Coordinates of N, CA and C in Angstrom, one line a residue:
M1 N -63.2 -7.8 20.5 CA -64.4 -8.7 19.8 C -65.8 -7.8 19.8
N2 N -65.6 -7.4 20.6 CA -67.3 -5.8 20.7 C -67.7 -5.5 19.7
H3 N -66.6 -5.4 19.1 CA -66.3 -4.4 17.4 C -66.8 -5.2 16.3
L4 N -66.6 -6.7 16.2 CA -66.7 -8.0 15.8 C -68.2 -8.2 15.8
T5 N -68.5 -7.8 17.3 CA -70.4 -8.5 17.7 C -71.2 -7.4 17.4
N6 N -70.8 -6.2 17.7 CA -72.1 -5.1 18.0 C -70.3 -3.6 17.1
P7 N -70.2 -3.5 15.6 CA -69.7 -2.9 14.6 C -70.2 -1.4 15.8
E8 N -71.3 -1.3 15.4 CA -71.8 0.3 15.5 C -71.5 1.2 16.7
S9 N -70.4 0.6 17.6 CA -69.2 0.5 18.6 C -68.8 1.4 17.9
D10 N -68.0 0.6 17.2 CA -66.1 1.6 16.8 C -67.2 2.2 15.3
P11 N -66.8 3.5 15.4 CA -67.9 4.1 14.1 C -65.8 4.9 13.2
K12 N -64.9 4.0 13.0 CA -64.2 4.2 12.9 C -63.8 3.2 11.7
L13 N -64.4 1.9 11.5 CA -64.5 0.9 10.8 C -65.3 1.6 9.4
P14 N -64.6 1.3 8.3 CA -64.9 1.7 6.6 C -65.8 1.0 6.7
M15 N -65.6 -0.3 7.4 CA -66.4 -2.3 6.5 C -67.9 -2.7 7.6
E16 N -67.6 -1.3 8.3 CA -68.5 -2.0 9.3 C -69.6 -3.2 9.2
D17 N -70.5 -2.7 7.6 CA -71.8 -3.0 7.2 C -71.2 -4.6 6.3
L18 N -69.7 -5.0 6.3 CA -69.5 -6.1 6.0 C -69.3 -7.5 6.7
L19 N -69.2 -7.1 7.8 CA -69.1 -7.8 8.9 C -71.3 -8.6 9.2
K20 N -71.8 -7.6 8.9 CA -73.2 -8.3 8.8 C -73.9 -9.2 8.5
G21 N -74.4 -9.9 9.2 CA -75.2 -11.7 8.5 C -74.0 -12.3 9.5
S22 N -74.2 -14.1 8.6 CA -73.3 -15.3 9.2 C -72.0 -15.3 8.6
S23 N -71.8 -15.1 7.4 CA -70.8 -15.4 7.0 C -69.9 -14.4 6.9
G24 N -69.3 -13.2 7.0 CA -69.1 -11.4 7.2 C -68.2 -11.4 6.4
F25 N -68.4 -12.0 5.0 CA -68.4 -11.0 3.8 C -69.0 -10.5 3.0
V26 N -70.2 -10.2 3.6 CA -71.6 -9.6 2.1 C -70.7 -8.0 2.3
I27 N -70.8 -7.5 1.1 CA -70.6 -6.7 0.4 C -71.7 -5.5 0.5
P28 N -71.5 -4.5 0.9 CA -72.5 -3.9 1.1 C -73.4 -3.4 -0.5
E29 N -73.7 -3.5 -0.9 CA -74.9 -2.4 -2.0 C -74.8 -0.8 -2.8
N30 N -74.1 -1.4 -3.5 CA -73.2 -0.1 -4.7 C -71.6 0.9 -2.9
Y31 N -70.9 -0.3 -3.1 CA -70.6 -0.1 -1.9 C -68.9 0.2 -3.6
M32 N -68.8 0.0 -4.1 CA -68.3 0.0 -4.7 C -67.8 0.9 -5.2
D33 N -68.9 1.4 -5.5 CA -69.7 2.7 -6.4 C -69.3 3.6 -6.0
Q34 N -69.0 3.8 -4.2 CA -69.3 5.2 -3.4 C -68.1 5.0 -2.9
V35 N -67.5 3.8 -2.6 CA -66.4 3.4 -2.1 C -65.2 4.9 -2.4
A36 N -65.0 5.6 -3.9 CA -64.0 6.9 -4.5 C -64.7 7.9 -3.5
D37 N -64.9 7.5 -3.1 CA -66.0 9.6 -2.8 C -65.8 9.2 -1.1
S38 N -65.8 7.7 -0.7 CA -66.0 7.9 0.5 C -64.3 7.7 1.4
I39 N -63.2 7.3 0.6 CA -61.8 7.9 1.2 C -61.7 8.9 0.5
I40 N -62.4 9.9 0.3 CA -61.3 11.5 -0.6 C -62.0 12.0 0.4
N41 N -63.2 11.6 1.2 CA -63.8 12.4 2.4 C -63.0 12.4 3.6
Q42 N -63.1 11.3 3.1 CA -62.0 10.4 4.6 C -60.7 11.0 4.6
I43 N -60.6 11.8 3.5 CA -59.1 12.1 3.8 C -58.9 13.7 3.7
R44 N -60.2 14.6 3.4 CA -60.9 15.9 4.0 C -61.1 15.6 5.3
L45 N -61.8 15.2 5.7 CA -61.8 14.8 7.4 C -60.6 14.9 8.3
D46 N -59.9 13.6 7.7 CA -58.3 14.3 8.7 C -57.4 15.2 8.2
N47 N -57.8 16.2 7.0 CA -56.3 17.2 7.2 C -57.0 18.3 7.2
K48 N -58.5 18.4 7.4 CA -59.3 19.7 8.0 C -59.0 20.4 6.4
F49 N -59.9 19.5 5.8 CA -59.8 20.7 4.2 C -60.9 21.0 4.0
D50 N -60.9 22.0 3.4 CA -62.5 23.0 3.0 C -63.1 22.4 1.7
E51 N -64.5 22.1 1.5 CA -64.6 21.3 0.5 C -64.2 22.3 -0.8
S52 N -65.0 23.4 -0.4 CA -64.5 24.9 -0.8 C -63.2 25.2 -1.5
Q53 N -62.8 24.2 -1.5 CA -61.1 24.8 -1.5 C -60.8 23.1 -2.1
N54 N -60.7 23.6 -3.9 CA -59.9 22.6 -5.3 C -59.1 22.7 -5.0
D55 N -58.4 24.1 -5.4 CA -57.1 23.5 -5.9 C -55.7 23.3 -5.0
L56 N -55.1 22.7 -4.6 CA -54.6 22.4 -3.4 C -52.9 23.4 -4.0
F57 N -52.7 23.8 -5.2 CA -51.5 24.4 -5.4 C -51.8 26.2 -6.1
K58 N -53.3 26.4 -5.5 CA -53.7 27.6 -5.5 C -52.8 28.5 -4.4
V59 N -52.3 29.7 -5.3 CA -51.4 30.5 -4.9 C -52.2 31.6 -4.1
P60 N -51.9 31.9 -2.9 CA -53.2 33.1 -2.4 C -52.7 34.2 -3.1
E61 N -53.9 35.1 -3.4 CA -53.9 36.2 -4.0 C -52.9 37.7 -3.5
N62 N -52.3 37.9 -4.3 CA -50.9 39.2 -4.4 C -50.4 38.6 -3.4
Y63 N -49.9 36.8 -3.4 CA -48.6 36.7 -2.5 C -47.1 36.9 -3.4
F64 N -46.5 37.2 -4.3 CA -45.8 37.7 -5.0 C -45.0 39.1 -4.6
E65 N -47.1 40.1 -4.9 CA -46.7 40.9 -5.0 C -46.5 41.2 -3.1
E66 N -46.4 40.6 -2.4 CA -46.3 40.4 -0.9 C -44.9 40.2 0.0
F67 N -44.3 39.7 -1.2 CA -43.5 38.6 -0.3 C -42.5 39.3 -0.5
P68 N -42.1 40.5 -0.9 CA -40.6 40.8 -0.5 C -40.9 42.3 0.9
N69 N -42.4 42.3 1.0 CA -42.1 42.8 2.2 C -42.0 42.8 3.0
R70 N -43.1 41.4 3.8 CA -43.0 39.7 4.4 C -41.9 39.7 5.0
I71 N -40.7 40.2 3.8 CA -40.1 39.4 3.5 C -38.6 40.4 5.4
L72 N -39.4 41.7 4.5 CA -37.9 42.5 5.3 C -38.6 43.2 6.7
N73 N -40.7 42.7 6.3 CA -40.9 42.9 8.1 C -39.7 42.0 8.8
K74 N -40.1 41.0 8.5 CA -39.3 39.4 9.4 C -38.0 40.3 9.7
I75 N -37.4 40.8 8.5 CA -35.8 41.4 8.5 C -35.8 42.2 10.6
E76 N -36.5 43.1 9.8 CA -37.0 44.4 10.9 C -37.5 43.8 12.5
S77 N -38.2 43.1 12.7 CA -39.0 42.7 13.5 C -37.9 41.2 14.3
G78 N -37.2 40.7 13.9 CA -35.7 39.6 14.3 C -36.2 38.8 14.4
Q79 N -36.9 38.1 13.1 CA -37.6 37.2 12.9 C -36.6 36.3 12.7
I80 N -36.1 36.4 11.5 CA -34.5 36.0 10.6 C -33.0 36.1 11.4
P81 N -32.8 34.6 11.2 CA -31.7 34.5 12.4 C -30.4 35.3 12.1
E82 N -30.0 35.6 12.5 CA -28.3 36.7 13.0 C -27.8 36.2 11.8
S83 N -27.7 34.7 11.8 CA -26.3 34.4 10.9 C -26.9 33.9 9.3
L84 N -27.9 34.7 9.7 CA -28.4 35.4 7.6 C -28.4 37.0 7.5
H85 N -28.0 37.5 8.8 CA -27.4 39.1 8.3 C -26.2 38.5 7.8
Q86 N -24.7 37.9 7.9 CA -23.5 38.6 7.6 C -23.8 38.1 6.7
N87 N -23.1 38.3 5.4 CA -22.8 38.4 3.9 C -21.9 37.1 3.8
P88 N -22.4 35.6 3.5 CA -21.8 34.5 3.5 C -20.9 34.0 2.5
F89 N -20.7 35.5 1.5 CA -19.4 35.6 0.4 C -18.6 36.4 1.3
K90 N -18.3 36.9 2.2 CA -16.8 37.4 2.8 C -15.6 36.8 3.2
V91 N -15.0 37.3 2.5 CA -13.8 36.7 3.2 C -13.0 36.4 4.3
P92 N -12.8 35.4 5.2 CA -12.1 35.8 6.3 C -10.3 37.1 6.1
E93 N -10.5 37.4 7.1 CA -9.4 38.9 7.3 C -7.9 37.5 6.6
N94 N -7.5 38.0 6.0 CA -5.9 37.7 5.4 C -6.6 36.0 5.4
Y95 N -7.0 36.2 4.7 CA -7.2 34.2 4.8 C -6.1 34.0 3.2
F96 N -6.5 35.1 2.0 CA -4.9 35.0 1.0 C -3.4 34.3 1.5
N97 N -3.2 35.4 2.3 CA -2.1 35.3 2.5 C -1.1 34.3 3.6
T98 N -2.8 33.6 3.7 CA -2.6 32.7 5.1 C -2.9 31.3 4.4
T99 N -3.4 31.1 3.1 CA -4.0 29.9 2.8 C -3.1 28.7 2.3
I100 N -1.5 29.0 1.3 CA -1.1 28.6 1.4 C 0.1 27.6 3.1
Q101 N -0.3 28.7 3.5 CA 0.9 28.0 4.8 C -0.3 27.3 6.3
N102 N -1.5 27.1 5.3 CA -2.3 26.5 6.0 C -2.4 25.4 5.6
I103 N -2.1 25.3 4.3 CA -2.1 23.6 3.0 C -0.9 23.0 3.5
L104 N -0.4 24.3 3.8 CA 1.1 22.4 3.6 C 1.7 22.5 5.0
E105 N 1.2 23.4 5.8 CA 0.9 22.3 7.3 C -0.4 21.7 7.7
K106 N -1.1 21.2 7.4 CA -1.9 20.3 6.9 C -1.0 19.1 5.6
T107 N -0.6 19.3 4.8 CA 0.2 18.9 3.5 C 0.9 17.3 4.0
S108 N 1.7 18.3 5.7 CA 3.1 18.1 5.8 C 3.0 17.3 6.8
D109 N 2.4 16.9 7.6 CA 2.1 15.7 8.5 C 1.5 14.2 8.1
S110 N 0.9 15.0 6.5 CA -0.2 13.8 6.2 C 0.1 13.4 4.8
E111 N 1.5 13.4 4.7 CA 2.5 13.0 3.3 C 3.0 11.7 3.8
S112 N 2.8 10.8 2.8 CA 3.2 10.1 2.7 C 4.4 9.2 2.6
K113 N 5.7 8.5 2.8 CA 6.8 8.5 2.5 C 6.9 7.3 0.9
I114 N 7.7 7.6 -0.2 CA 7.6 6.9 -0.7 C 8.8 6.1 -1.1
V115 N 8.4 4.7 -0.5 CA 10.0 3.5 -0.5 C 10.4 3.5 -1.5
V116 N 11.0 3.4 -2.2 CA 11.8 2.7 -3.6 C 12.4 1.3 -3.3
K117 N 11.1 0.5 -3.8 CA 11.7 -1.3 -3.8 C 13.1 -1.4 -4.7
T118 N 14.4 -1.7 -5.0 CA 15.2 -2.4 -5.8 C 15.0 -3.5 -5.7
N119 N 15.4 -3.8 -7.1 CA 14.9 -6.0 -7.9 C 16.5 -5.9 -7.1
F120 N 17.1 -6.1 -6.5 CA 17.9 -6.7 -7.2 C 18.3 -8.0 -7.5
K121 N 18.1 -9.1 -8.0 CA 18.2 -10.1 -8.8 C 18.2 -9.4 -10.2
Q122 N 17.6 -8.5 -10.3 CA 17.5 -7.6 -11.6 C 18.4 -7.0 -12.1
V123 N 18.3 -6.3 -10.8 CA 19.7 -5.3 -11.2 C 21.1 -6.1 -11.3
W124 N 21.3 -7.5 -10.0 CA 22.7 -8.4 -10.9 C 22.9 -9.2 -11.7
S125 N 21.4 -9.2 -12.9 CA 21.0 -9.8 -13.7 C 22.1 -8.7 -15.1
Y126 N 21.1 -8.0 -15.2 CA 21.6 -6.6 -15.9 C 23.6 -6.4 -15.7
A127 N 24.1 -6.8 -14.6 CA 25.5 -6.1 -14.0 C 25.7 -7.2 -14.5
A128 N 25.9 -9.1 -14.2 CA 26.3 -10.2 -15.7 C 25.9 -10.4 -16.7
T129 N 25.5 -9.3 -17.6 CA 25.7 -9.1 -18.4 C 26.4 -8.3 -19.0
A130 N 26.2 -7.4 -19.4 CA 27.5 -6.3 -19.3 C 28.8 -6.8 -18.9
C131 N 29.0 -7.4 -17.8 CA 30.2 -8.2 -18.2 C 30.6 -8.4 -18.7
V132 N 29.8 -9.5 -19.5 CA 29.8 -10.9 -20.7 C 30.2 -10.4 -22.0
L133 N 29.9 -9.2 -21.8 CA 29.7 -8.0 -23.2 C 30.8 -7.2 -23.2
L134 N 31.1 -7.0 -21.8 CA 32.2 -6.2 -22.5 C 33.6 -7.6 -22.3
V135 N 33.2 -9.0 -22.1 CA 34.2 -9.9 -21.9 C 35.3 -9.9 -23.3
I136 N 34.0 -10.5 -24.0 CA 33.7 -10.9 -25.4 C 33.7 -9.5 -26.0
S137 N 33.8 -8.1 -25.9 CA 34.1 -6.9 -27.1 C 35.4 -6.9 -26.5
W138 N 36.1 -7.5 -26.0 CA 38.3 -7.2 -25.3 C 38.6 -8.3 -26.0
L139 N 37.8 -9.2 -26.4 CA 39.1 -10.6 -27.0 C 38.5 -10.3 -27.8
G140 N 37.1 -10.7 -28.7 CA 37.2 -9.6 -30.2 C 38.1 -8.7 -30.8
F141 N 38.9 -7.4 -30.4 CA 39.1 -6.6 -30.6 C 40.7 -6.8 -30.2
R142 N 41.0 -8.0 -29.2 CA 42.8 -8.6 -29.2 C 42.8 -9.2 -30.0
L143 N 42.1 -9.9 -30.0 CA 41.9 -11.0 -31.5 C 42.1 -10.5 -33.0
Y144 N 41.5 -9.2 -33.7 CA 42.0 -8.3 -34.8 C 42.6 -7.5 -34.9
S145 N 43.0 -7.1 -33.8 CA 43.5 -6.1 -33.5 C 45.5 -6.6 -33.5
D146 N 45.7 -7.9 -33.2 CA 47.0 -8.6 -32.9 C 47.2 -9.5 -32.9
P147 N 46.5 -10.0 -34.3 CA 46.8 -11.2 -34.9 C 48.4 -12.5 -34.5
K148 N 47.9 -13.1 -33.7 CA 49.9 -13.6 -34.0 C 50.0 -14.5 -35.0
P149 N 51.5 -14.1 -35.2 CA 51.6 -15.2 -36.6 C 52.0 -16.2 -36.4
V150 N 52.3 -17.6 -37.5 CA 52.1 -18.4 -37.7 C 52.7 -18.6 -38.4
D151 N 53.9 -19.2 -37.8 CA 54.3 -20.1 -37.9 C 54.9 -21.3 -38.7
Y152 N 54.6 -21.7 -40.0 CA 54.4 -22.4 -41.7 C 55.8 -23.0 -41.5
F153 N 56.6 -23.5 -41.1 CA 57.5 -24.3 -40.9 C 58.8 -24.7 -39.4
S154 N 57.3 -24.4 -38.8 CA 57.9 -24.9 -37.4 C 57.9 -27.1 -37.8
N155 N 56.7 -27.9 -38.1 CA 56.8 -28.7 -38.7 C 57.0 -29.5 -39.9
I156 N 57.5 -28.5 -39.8 CA 58.3 -28.9 -41.6 C 60.1 -29.4 -41.3
T157 N 59.6 -31.0 -41.2 CA 61.0 -31.9 -40.7 C 62.4 -31.3 -42.0
E158 N 63.7 -32.1 -41.8 CA 64.5 -31.3 -42.6 C 64.5 -32.5 -44.3
D159 N 64.6 -33.7 -43.6 CA 63.9 -34.5 -44.7 C 63.6 -33.9 -46.0
E160 N 62.1 -33.4 -45.5 CA 61.3 -32.7 -46.1 C 61.6 -31.5 -47.0
L161 N 62.9 -30.8 -46.2 CA 62.9 -29.7 -47.3 C 64.5 -30.0 -48.2
L162 N 64.7 -31.5 -47.9 CA 66.6 -31.3 -48.8 C 65.1 -32.5 -50.1
E163 N 64.3 -32.7 -50.0 CA 63.4 -33.5 -51.0 C 63.0 -32.0 -51.8
Y164 N 62.8 -32.1 -50.9 CA 61.5 -29.8 -52.0 C 63.0 -29.6 -52.9
V165 N 63.7 -30.0 -52.1 CA 65.0 -28.8 -52.9 C 65.8 -29.4 -53.7
S166 N 66.0 -30.7 -53.8 CA 66.9 -32.4 -54.6 C 65.5 -31.5 -56.0
T167 N 64.3 -31.5 -56.1 CA 63.3 -31.2 -56.7 C 63.2 -30.3 -57.6
Y168 N 63.3 -29.4 -56.9 CA 62.2 -28.3 -57.7 C 63.8 -27.6 -57.7
A169 N 65.1 -27.8 -57.4 CA 66.4 -26.5 -57.3 C 66.5 -26.6 -59.0
V170 N 67.3 -25.5 -59.5 CA 67.6 -25.5 -60.9 C 69.0 -25.0 -60.6
D171 N 70.2 -25.5 -61.8 CA 71.2 -25.2 -61.6 C 71.3 -23.6 -62.3
F172 N 71.5 -22.2 -61.6 CA 71.9 -21.1 -62.2 C 74.0 -20.9 -62.4
D173 N 74.0 -20.5 -63.8 CA 75.6 -20.2 -63.7 C 75.3 -18.8 -63.9
Q174 N 76.5 -17.7 -63.4 CA 76.6 -16.6 -63.5 C 76.1 -16.0 -65.1
S175 N 75.5 -16.5 -66.1 CA 75.2 -15.7 -66.9 C 73.4 -15.5 -67.2
S176 N 73.3 -17.0 -66.1 CA 71.7 -16.5 -66.1 C 71.0 -15.7 -64.7
L177 N 72.5 -16.3 -63.1 CA 71.9 -14.9 -62.8 C 71.8 -13.3 -62.7
A178 N 73.2 -13.1 -64.0 CA 73.5 -11.6 -64.5 C 72.2 -11.0 -65.4
S179 N 71.0 -11.8 -65.8 CA 69.6 -11.7 -66.4 C 69.1 -11.5 -65.4
V180 N 69.1 -11.7 -64.3 CA 68.1 -11.1 -63.4 C 68.8 -10.3 -61.8
I181 N 69.8 -10.3 -62.5 CA 70.6 -9.1 -60.6 C 71.7 -8.1 -61.2
N182 N 71.9 -7.6 -61.2 CA 73.2 -6.5 -61.7 C 74.7 -7.0 -61.0
E183 N 75.7 -5.9 -61.6 CA 76.5 -6.1 -61.1 C 77.3 -6.0 -59.8
E184 N 76.8 -5.5 -59.2 CA 77.5 -5.8 -57.6 C 76.5 -6.3 -56.9
E185 N 75.4 -6.6 -57.4 CA 75.5 -8.5 -56.3 C 75.6 -9.2 -56.8
I186 N 76.1 -9.0 -58.2 CA 76.8 -10.8 -58.6 C 78.6 -10.9 -57.7
N187 N 79.5 -9.9 -57.8 CA 80.4 -9.6 -56.9 C 80.2 -10.2 -55.3
S188 N 79.2 -9.0 -55.0 CA 78.1 -10.0 -53.2 C 78.8 -11.1 -53.5
L189 N 78.4 -11.4 -54.1 CA 77.5 -13.3 -54.1 C 78.8 -14.2 -54.1
E190 N 80.1 -13.0 -55.3 CA 81.5 -14.2 -55.4 C 82.0 -14.0 -54.3
I191 N 82.1 -12.6 -53.4 CA 82.8 -12.5 -52.2 C 82.3 -13.3 -51.1
M192 N 81.1 -13.8 -51.4 CA 80.0 -14.2 -50.4 C 80.7 -16.0 -50.5
D193 N 81.1 -16.4 -51.5 CA 80.7 -17.7 -51.4 C 82.7 -18.0 -51.5
D194 N 83.3 -17.0 -51.6 CA 85.3 -17.4 -51.5 C 85.1 -17.4 -50.2
D195 N 84.6 -16.8 -49.3 CA 84.7 -16.6 -47.6 C 82.9 -17.5 -47.5
I196 N 83.0 -18.4 -48.0 CA 82.4 -19.4 -47.3 C 83.3 -20.4 -48.1
D197 N 83.7 -20.7 -48.6 CA 85.0 -21.9 -48.9 C 85.6 -21.7 -48.4
D198 N 86.5 -20.4 -48.2 CA 87.9 -20.1 -46.8 C 87.3 -20.8 -45.7
E199 N 85.9 -20.7 -44.9 CA 85.1 -20.8 -44.2 C 85.6 -22.4 -43.6
T200 N 84.5 -23.0 -45.0 CA 84.6 -25.0 -45.4 C 86.4 -25.3 -44.9
S201 N 87.4 -24.4 -45.7 CA 88.3 -24.9 -46.1 C 89.5 -25.9 -44.4
D202 N 89.1 -24.4 -44.0 CA 89.4 -24.4 -42.2 C 88.5 -24.4 -42.2
L203 N 87.6 -25.5 -41.7 CA 87.2 -26.3 -40.7 C 87.5 -27.8 -41.0
L204 N 87.5 -27.9 -42.3 CA 88.0 -29.4 -42.3 C 89.8 -29.8 -42.1
I205 N 90.2 -28.3 -41.4 CA 91.9 -28.9 -41.7 C 91.5 -28.5 -40.1
Q206 N 90.5 -27.9 -39.4 CA 90.6 -28.7 -38.1 C 90.5 -30.0 -37.5
I207 N 89.3 -30.2 -38.2 CA 88.9 -31.5 -37.7 C 90.1 -33.1 -38.4
L208 N 90.7 -32.5 -39.9 CA 91.6 -33.6 -39.7 C 92.8 -34.0 -38.5
E209 N 93.1 -32.5 -38.1 CA 93.9 -32.5 -37.6 C 93.6 -32.8 -35.8

């Protein structure tokens, strides 16, 4: 609390005069007008700048002309590290001959194995669909390549046949048949008729005996 009661004991206080008086917040006369200069002066003192040095980015005289000589002098005197004397772009011996082998050795150990997971449910669905299509194709081929014959007379009774014959049958004589068939066919029919009559007569004789 001494620096508050006796501000002169601490010369670093930038606002020592503000604490004068009972209130402690009295601003000295022309303080705001002089505060910028006070800050600049304080910065110069802390950084030990010369007041005559106005341009902070001013390059010393003959700086660029003497720059190569200064570098060479440092190299000769050994002030530059040994690593800078070496060519940074020099390729190690047998670098290109061993590059491929080095890459393979580094990648072979860390190479990850790819595991292919098979979706068995999807495979079974494809297989079932293929089987169904094969069965349908086979049935269709059998149906259209080898159709079964239809027996239309299997369901007709004997009475229906007799009725049809009695209704639609027409008596033909030899003259009517001659207009349809030739002489050889007529002779064969007569022979067949004679044979049928003979067989019928023999059958009747056997029945009567």
